[in-house]
PDB file of C-alpha atoms in Angstrom:
ATOM      1  CA  MET A 293     123.072  84.557  80.927  1.00 90.00           C
ATOM      2  CA  ILE A 294     122.237  87.486  83.224  1.00 95.00           C
ATOM      3  CA  GLU A 295     124.223  90.614  82.397  1.00 96.00           C
ATOM      4  CA  THR A 296     122.344  93.266  84.396  1.00 98.00           C
ATOM      5  CA  ILE A 297     120.591  93.055  87.747  1.00 98.00           C
ATOM      6  CA  VAL A 298     118.090  95.765  88.671  1.00 98.00           C
ATOM      7  CA  PHE A 299     116.997  96.083  92.283  1.00 98.00           C
ATOM      8  CA  ASP A 300     113.816  97.455  93.790  1.00 98.00           C
ATOM      9  CA  ILE A 301     114.480  99.800  96.716  1.00 97.00           C
ATOM     10  CA  GLY A 302     111.994  99.535  99.608  1.00 95.00           C
ATOM     11  CA  GLU A 303     112.166  96.152 101.372  1.00 96.00           C
ATOM     12  CA  THR A 304     114.780  94.958  98.878  1.00 98.00           C
ATOM     13  CA  ILE A 305     117.684  97.350  99.441  1.00 98.00           C
ATOM     14  CA  THR A 306     116.332  99.378 102.363  1.00 98.00           C
ATOM     15  CA  ARG A 307     114.240  98.509 105.393  1.00 96.00           C
ATOM     16  CA  ASP A 308     110.954 100.402 105.732  1.00 93.00           C
ATOM     17  CA  ASP A 309     111.094 100.609 109.541  1.00 93.00           C
ATOM     18  CA  ARG A 310     112.144 104.251 109.669  1.00 94.00           C
ATOM     19  CA  TYR A 311     109.713 105.222 106.897  1.00 93.00           C
ATOM     20  CA  TRP A 312     106.616 103.961 108.696  1.00 95.00           C
ATOM     21  CA  ALA A 313     107.816 104.977 112.166  1.00 96.00           C
ATOM     22  CA  SER A 314     108.273 108.558 110.973  1.00 96.00           C
ATOM     23  CA  TRP A 315     104.794 108.594 109.450  1.00 96.00           C
ATOM     24  CA  ALA A 316     103.304 107.253 112.698  1.00 97.00           C
ATOM     25  CA  ASP A 317     105.069 109.945 114.716  1.00 97.00           C
ATOM     26  CA  TRP A 318     103.936 112.648 112.275  1.00 97.00           C
ATOM     27  CA  LEU A 319     100.309 111.481 112.407  1.00 97.00           C
ATOM     28  CA  ASP A 320     100.516 111.068 116.190  1.00 97.00           C
ATOM     29  CA  VAL A 321      99.520 107.408 116.340  1.00 97.00           C
ATOM     30  CA  PRO A 322     101.409 104.537 117.989  1.00 98.00           C
ATOM     31  CA  ARG A 323     103.977 102.994 115.668  1.00 97.00           C
ATOM     32  CA  HIS A 324     102.533  99.541 116.259  1.00 96.00           C
ATOM     33  CA  THR A 325      99.098 100.766 115.153  1.00 97.00           C
ATOM     34  CA  LEU A 326     100.345 102.001 111.802  1.00 96.00           C
ATOM     35  CA  SER A 327     102.516  98.916 111.337  1.00 94.00           C
ATOM     36  CA  ALA A 328      99.492  96.683 111.925  1.00 95.00           C
ATOM     37  CA  LEU A 329      97.433  98.701 109.449  1.00 96.00           C
ATOM     38  CA  VAL A 330     100.169  98.329 106.834  1.00 93.00           C
ATOM     39  CA  GLY A 331      99.900  94.578 107.347  1.00 91.00           C
ATOM     40  CA  ALA A 332      96.133  94.757 106.951  1.00 94.00           C
ATOM     41  CA  VAL A 333      96.225  96.600 103.627  1.00 92.00           C
ATOM     42  CA  VAL A 334      98.956  94.273 102.356  1.00 88.00           C
ATOM     43  CA  ALA A 335      96.753  91.274 103.152  1.00 88.00           C
ATOM     44  CA  ARG A 336      93.944  92.946 101.190  1.00 89.00           C
ATOM     45  CA  GLY A 337      96.244  93.473  98.224  1.00 84.00           C
ATOM     46  CA  GLN A 338      96.021  97.267  98.540  1.00 88.00           C
ATOM     47  CA  ASP A 339      98.722  99.897  98.239  1.00 86.00           C
ATOM     48  CA  ASN A 340     100.676 100.610 101.414  1.00 88.00           C
ATOM     49  CA  ALA A 341      99.538 104.242 101.396  1.00 90.00           C
ATOM     50  CA  GLU A 342      96.023 103.053 102.215  1.00 94.00           C
ATOM     51  CA  ALA A 343      97.263 102.533 105.776  1.00 96.00           C
ATOM     52  CA  LEU A 344      97.740 106.298 106.074  1.00 97.00           C
ATOM     53  CA  ARG A 345      94.197 106.872 104.837  1.00 96.00           C
ATOM     54  CA  LEU A 346      92.857 104.494 107.484  1.00 96.00           C
ATOM     55  CA  VAL A 347      94.562 106.579 110.160  1.00 96.00           C
ATOM     56  CA  ARG A 348      93.486 109.877 108.647  1.00 96.00           C
ATOM     57  CA  PRO A 349      90.628 109.568 106.130  1.00 96.00           C
ATOM     58  CA  GLY A 350      90.940 112.016 103.277  1.00 95.00           C
ATOM     59  CA  ILE A 351      94.633 112.669 103.862  1.00 96.00           C
ATOM     60  CA  ASP A 352      96.532 114.315 101.019  1.00 96.00           C
ATOM     61  CA  VAL A 353      99.676 112.193 101.230  1.00 94.00           C
ATOM     62  CA  ALA A 354     101.711 114.430  98.916  1.00 92.00           C
ATOM     63  CA  ALA A 355     100.796 117.562 100.872  1.00 96.00           C
ATOM     64  CA  GLU A 356     101.633 115.899 104.176  1.00 95.00           C
ATOM     65  CA  TYR A 357     104.959 114.763 102.735  1.00 93.00           C
ATOM     66  CA  GLN A 358     105.808 118.356 101.842  1.00 94.00           C
ATOM     67  CA  ALA A 359     104.698 119.518 105.291  1.00 96.00           C
ATOM     68  CA  ARG A 360     107.030 116.999 106.906  1.00 95.00           C
ATOM     69  CA  GLU A 361     109.912 118.176 104.756  1.00 93.00           C
ATOM     70  CA  ALA A 362     109.201 121.825 105.625  1.00 95.00           C
ATOM     71  CA  ALA A 363     109.129 120.938 109.324  1.00 96.00           C
ATOM     72  CA  GLY A 364     112.518 119.213 109.123  1.00 94.00           C
ATOM     73  CA  ARG A 365     110.952 115.792 109.656  1.00 94.00           C
ATOM     74  CA  GLY A 366     111.217 114.489 106.112  1.00 91.00           C
ATOM     75  CA  GLU A 367     112.895 111.491 104.533  1.00 92.00           C
ATOM     76  CA  TYR A 368     116.204 110.259 105.885  1.00 93.00           C
ATOM     77  CA  LEU A 369     118.366 107.245 105.132  1.00 95.00           C
ATOM     78  CA  ASP A 370     121.689 106.110 106.510  1.00 95.00           C
ATOM     79  CA  GLU A 371     123.693 102.889 106.689  1.00 96.00           C
ATOM     80  CA  SER A 372     121.373 101.423 109.328  1.00 96.00           C
ATOM     81  CA  ASP A 373     118.492 101.466 106.833  1.00 97.00           C
ATOM     82  CA  LEU A 374     120.243  99.026 104.491  1.00 98.00           C
ATOM     83  CA  TYR A 375     119.619  95.314 104.825  1.00 98.00           C
ATOM     84  CA  HIS A 376     122.745  93.557 106.082  1.00 97.00           C
ATOM     85  CA  ASP A 377     123.341  91.635 102.847  1.00 97.00           C
ATOM     86  CA  VAL A 378     123.212  94.651 100.506  1.00 98.00           C
ATOM     87  CA  ARG A 379     126.861  95.703 100.454  1.00 97.00           C
ATOM     88  CA  PRO A 380     128.283  92.145 100.404  1.00 97.00           C
ATOM     89  CA  ALA A 381     125.911  91.101  97.611  1.00 97.00           C
ATOM     90  CA  LEU A 382     126.437  94.176  95.456  1.00 98.00           C
ATOM     91  CA  SER A 383     130.205  93.964  95.869  1.00 97.00           C
ATOM     92  CA  ALA A 384     130.273  90.278  94.929  1.00 96.00           C
ATOM     93  CA  LEU A 385     128.015  90.789  91.913  1.00 97.00           C
ATOM     94  CA  HIS A 386     130.070  93.756  90.760  1.00 96.00           C
ATOM     95  CA  GLU A 387     133.244  91.673  90.962  1.00 95.00           C
ATOM     96  CA  LEU A 388     131.552  89.036  88.794  1.00 95.00           C
ATOM     97  CA  GLY A 389     131.066  91.659  86.100  1.00 95.00           C
ATOM     98  CA  ALA A 390     127.334  92.343  86.361  1.00 97.00           C
ATOM     99  CA  ARG A 391     125.922  95.780  85.651  1.00 98.00           C
ATOM    100  CA  LEU A 392     123.998  96.825  88.776  1.00 98.00           C
ATOM    101  CA  VAL A 393     121.072  99.239  88.793  1.00 98.00           C
ATOM    102  CA  ILE A 394     118.893 100.264  91.725  1.00 98.00           C
ATOM    103  CA  ALA A 395     115.502 101.548  90.545  1.00 98.00           C
ATOM    104  CA  GLY A 396     112.276 101.599  92.520  1.00 97.00           C
ATOM    105  CA  ASN A 397     109.202 103.564  93.516  1.00 95.00           C
ATOM    106  CA  GLN A 398     110.716 106.302  95.630  1.00 94.00           C
ATOM    107  CA  THR A 399     110.955 110.073  95.720  1.00 93.00           C
ATOM    108  CA  PRO A 400     113.779 112.161  94.236  1.00 95.00           C
ATOM    109  CA  ARG A 401     114.933 112.827  97.803  1.00 93.00           C
ATOM    110  CA  ALA A 402     115.274 109.075  98.429  1.00 95.00           C
ATOM    111  CA  GLY A 403     117.394 108.838  95.291  1.00 97.00           C
ATOM    112  CA  GLU A 404     119.716 111.551  96.583  1.00 97.00           C
ATOM    113  CA  LEU A 405     120.034 109.850  99.953  1.00 96.00           C
ATOM    114  CA  LEU A 406     120.767 106.446  98.413  1.00 97.00           C
ATOM    115  CA  ARG A 407     123.413 107.840  96.104  1.00 97.00           C
ATOM    116  CA  GLY A 408     124.999 109.471  99.134  1.00 97.00           C
ATOM    117  CA  LEU A 409     125.603 106.065 100.710  1.00 97.00           C
ATOM    118  CA  GLY A 410     128.206 105.141  98.114  1.00 96.00           C
ATOM    119  CA  LEU A 411     126.759 101.779  97.176  1.00 97.00           C
ATOM    120  CA  PRO A 412     128.653  99.754  94.536  1.00 96.00           C
ATOM    121  CA  ALA A 413     125.996 100.239  91.845  1.00 98.00           C
ATOM    122  CA  ASP A 414     126.331 101.614  88.331  1.00 98.00           C
ATOM    123  CA  LEU A 415     123.129 103.657  88.605  1.00 98.00           C
ATOM    124  CA  ILE A 416     120.648 104.593  91.327  1.00 98.00           C
ATOM    125  CA  VAL A 417     117.400 106.187  90.180  1.00 98.00           C
ATOM    126  CA  THR A 418     113.831 106.515  91.444  1.00 98.00           C
ATOM    127  CA  SER A 419     110.357 106.694  89.971  1.00 97.00           C
ATOM    128  CA  GLY A 420     110.112 110.274  91.218  1.00 96.00           C
ATOM    129  CA  GLU A 421     113.108 111.199  89.087  1.00 98.00           C
ATOM    130  CA  TRP A 422     111.810 109.327  86.057  1.00 98.00           C
ATOM    131  CA  GLY A 423     108.271 110.649  86.360  1.00 97.00           C
ATOM    132  CA  VAL A 424     106.791 107.163  86.012  1.00 97.00           C
ATOM    133  CA  ALA A 425     106.187 104.494  88.638  1.00 96.00           C
ATOM    134  CA  LYS A 426     105.736 100.745  88.873  1.00 96.00           C
ATOM    135  CA  PRO A 427     103.768  98.809  87.818  1.00 95.00           C
ATOM    136  CA  GLN A 428     103.358 100.975  84.714  1.00 97.00           C
ATOM    137  CA  PRO A 429     104.976  99.432  81.617  1.00 97.00           C
ATOM    138  CA  GLU A 430     106.780 102.712  80.968  1.00 98.00           C
ATOM    139  CA  PHE A 431     108.791 102.214  84.160  1.00 98.00           C
ATOM    140  CA  PHE A 432     110.147  98.928  82.858  1.00 98.00           C
ATOM    141  CA  GLU A 433     110.840 100.516  79.484  1.00 97.00           C
ATOM    142  CA  ARG A 434     113.110 102.920  81.346  1.00 98.00           C
ATOM    143  CA  VAL A 435     114.626  99.988  83.233  1.00 98.00           C
ATOM    144  CA  LEU A 436     115.572  98.342  79.959  1.00 97.00           C
ATOM    145  CA  GLU A 437     117.053 101.578  78.643  1.00 97.00           C
ATOM    146  CA  VAL A 438     119.443 101.860  81.596  1.00 98.00           C
ATOM    147  CA  ALA A 439     120.058  98.110  81.855  1.00 97.00           C
ATOM    148  CA  GLN A 440     122.032  98.181  78.602  1.00 97.00           C
ATOM    149  CA  ALA A 441     121.173  94.509  78.085  1.00 97.00           C
ATOM    150  CA  ALA A 442     118.498  92.465  76.378  1.00 97.00           C
ATOM    151  CA  PRO A 443     115.324  91.818  78.411  1.00 97.00           C
ATOM    152  CA  SER A 444     116.200  88.128  78.744  1.00 96.00           C
ATOM    153  CA  ALA A 445     119.621  89.111  80.125  1.00 96.00           C
ATOM    154  CA  THR A 446     118.155  91.550  82.651  1.00 98.00           C
ATOM    155  CA  LEU A 447     116.981  90.422  86.087  1.00 98.00           C
ATOM    156  CA  TYR A 448     114.629  92.532  88.211  1.00 98.00           C
ATOM    157  CA  VAL A 449     114.694  91.776  91.943  1.00 98.00           C
ATOM    158  CA  GLY A 450     111.902  92.884  94.263  1.00 98.00           C
ATOM    159  CA  ASP A 451     109.549  91.951  97.080  1.00 96.00           C
ATOM    160  CA  HIS A 452     106.211  92.968  95.560  1.00 95.00           C
ATOM    161  CA  PRO A 453     104.459  90.602  93.118  1.00 95.00           C
ATOM    162  CA  ALA A 454     102.148  93.188  91.531  1.00 93.00           C
ATOM    163  CA  ASN A 455     104.735  95.978  91.344  1.00 95.00           C
ATOM    164  CA  ASP A 456     107.873  93.963  90.643  1.00 97.00           C
ATOM    165  CA  ILE A 457     107.451  90.383  89.476  1.00 98.00           C
ATOM    166  CA  PHE A 458     104.401  90.458  87.209  1.00 98.00           C
ATOM    167  CA  PRO A 459     105.184  93.686  85.305  1.00 98.00           C
ATOM    168  CA  ALA A 460     108.856  92.751  84.956  1.00 98.00           C
ATOM    169  CA  LYS A 461     107.881  89.438  83.375  1.00 98.00           C
ATOM    170  CA  ALA A 462     105.347  91.187  81.142  1.00 97.00           C
ATOM    171  CA  ALA A 463     108.191  93.365  79.876  1.00 97.00           C
ATOM    172  CA  GLY A 464     110.244  90.284  79.027  1.00 97.00           C
ATOM    173  CA  LEU A 465     112.685  90.524  81.932  1.00 98.00           C
ATOM    174  CA  ARG A 466     113.713  87.734  84.272  1.00 97.00           C
ATOM    175  CA  ALA A 467     112.408  88.221  87.818  1.00 98.00           C
ATOM    176  CA  ALA A 468     113.380  87.210  91.338  1.00 98.00           C
ATOM    177  CA  LEU A 469     111.147  87.667  94.373  1.00 98.00           C
ATOM    178  CA  ILE A 470     112.900  88.173  97.688  1.00 98.00           C
ATOM    179  CA  ARG A 471     111.181  87.012 100.879  1.00 97.00           C
ATOM    180  CA  ARG A 472     111.518  90.351 102.593  1.00 95.00           C
ATOM    181  CA  GLY A 473     109.012  92.808 104.002  1.00 92.00           C
ATOM    182  CA  PRO A 474     105.276  92.121 104.341  1.00 91.00           C
ATOM    183  CA  TRP A 475     104.634  91.620 100.625  1.00 91.00           C
ATOM    184  CA  GLY A 476     107.568  89.284 100.088  1.00 94.00           C
ATOM    185  CA  HIS A 477     106.762  87.094 103.057  1.00 94.00           C
ATOM    186  CA  LEU A 478     103.004  86.989 102.538  1.00 91.00           C
ATOM    187  CA  TRP A 479     102.945  86.288  98.800  1.00 91.00           C
ATOM    188  CA  ALA A 480     106.173  84.366  98.089  1.00 93.00           C
ATOM    189  CA  ASP A 481     104.436  80.990  97.989  1.00 95.00           C
ATOM    190  CA  ALA A 482     101.290  82.089  96.146  1.00 95.00           C
ATOM    191  CA  ALA A 483     100.726  79.919  93.095  1.00 97.00           C
ATOM    192  CA  GLU A 484     100.831  82.846  90.678  1.00 97.00           C
ATOM    193  CA  VAL A 485     104.147  84.048  92.133  1.00 97.00           C
ATOM    194  CA  VAL A 486     105.687  80.581  92.036  1.00 97.00           C
ATOM    195  CA  LYS A 487     104.682  80.373  88.378  1.00 97.00           C
ATOM    196  CA  ALA A 488     105.910  83.834  87.385  1.00 97.00           C
ATOM    197  CA  ALA A 489     109.171  84.236  89.312  1.00 98.00           C
ATOM    198  CA  ASP A 490     112.325  82.754  87.826  1.00 97.00           C
ATOM    199  CA  TRP A 491     113.790  82.650  91.318  1.00 97.00           C
ATOM    200  CA  ARG A 492     112.567  83.106  94.868  1.00 97.00           C
ATOM    201  CA  ILE A 493     115.349  84.012  97.249  1.00 97.00           C
ATOM    202  CA  ASP A 494     115.870  84.718 100.948  1.00 97.00           C
ATOM    203  CA  SER A 495     118.999  86.847 100.597  1.00 97.00           C
ATOM    204  CA  LEU A 496     120.569  89.016  97.926  1.00 98.00           C
ATOM    205  CA  THR A 497     123.773  87.022  98.287  1.00 96.00           C
ATOM    206  CA  GLU A 498     122.002  84.106  96.574  1.00 97.00           C
ATOM    207  CA  LEU A 499     122.109  86.065  93.321  1.00 97.00           C
ATOM    208  CA  THR A 500     125.768  85.207  92.787  1.00 95.00           C
ATOM    209  CA  ALA A 501     124.692  81.608  92.189  1.00 93.00           C
ATOM    210  CA  VAL A 502     122.086  82.559  89.566  1.00 89.00           C
ATOM    211  CA  LEU A 503     124.104  85.215  87.763  1.00 84.00           C
ATOM    212  CA  GLY A 504     124.906  82.891  84.905  1.00 61.00           C
ATOM    213  CA  GLY A 505     121.482  81.224  84.819  1.00 54.00           C
TER     214      GLY A 505
END
């Protein structure tokens, strides 16, 4: 019986279109170029940030992030950045009595912006606010603290096998991979993902059917 559902953020709750487009504009490269490089590093199994280092070798990503913020070209999220099924799914799950948490690898600023959207979630928090990021076990320890449910009654939903599915299962949680974003689409049918994931879904609305499973 699932009591709490915890959602990843990027490419689970929010689309990454704006994120990568803004980086491309800041680094003065065509958006398609950076998008293609993101796909290349995903196929290699590397972190997405490696795409920025391919565009600008030696880049200090944190320093550039601060420079963008100082220039008024920093992070921004609004309703258009949410996937279309987010509000309907969260509302339906909330009505069914599930505790809903949104927790992923994002900055404190992203957490502020998400909370400003008024989503029907009990808690929205980011790795930047916790001071620990996926796939570190400590992140999932924090997840279980805020889940207020046993590991076997807590479901983590995300698109990234190495950051979401595998470490969630290692922590004793249930896990669902969503076919969304480059990681979700590319790796959803990999044998190790099929074996590890309790569910593989195409939409968050499918979670209403597995809530009691």
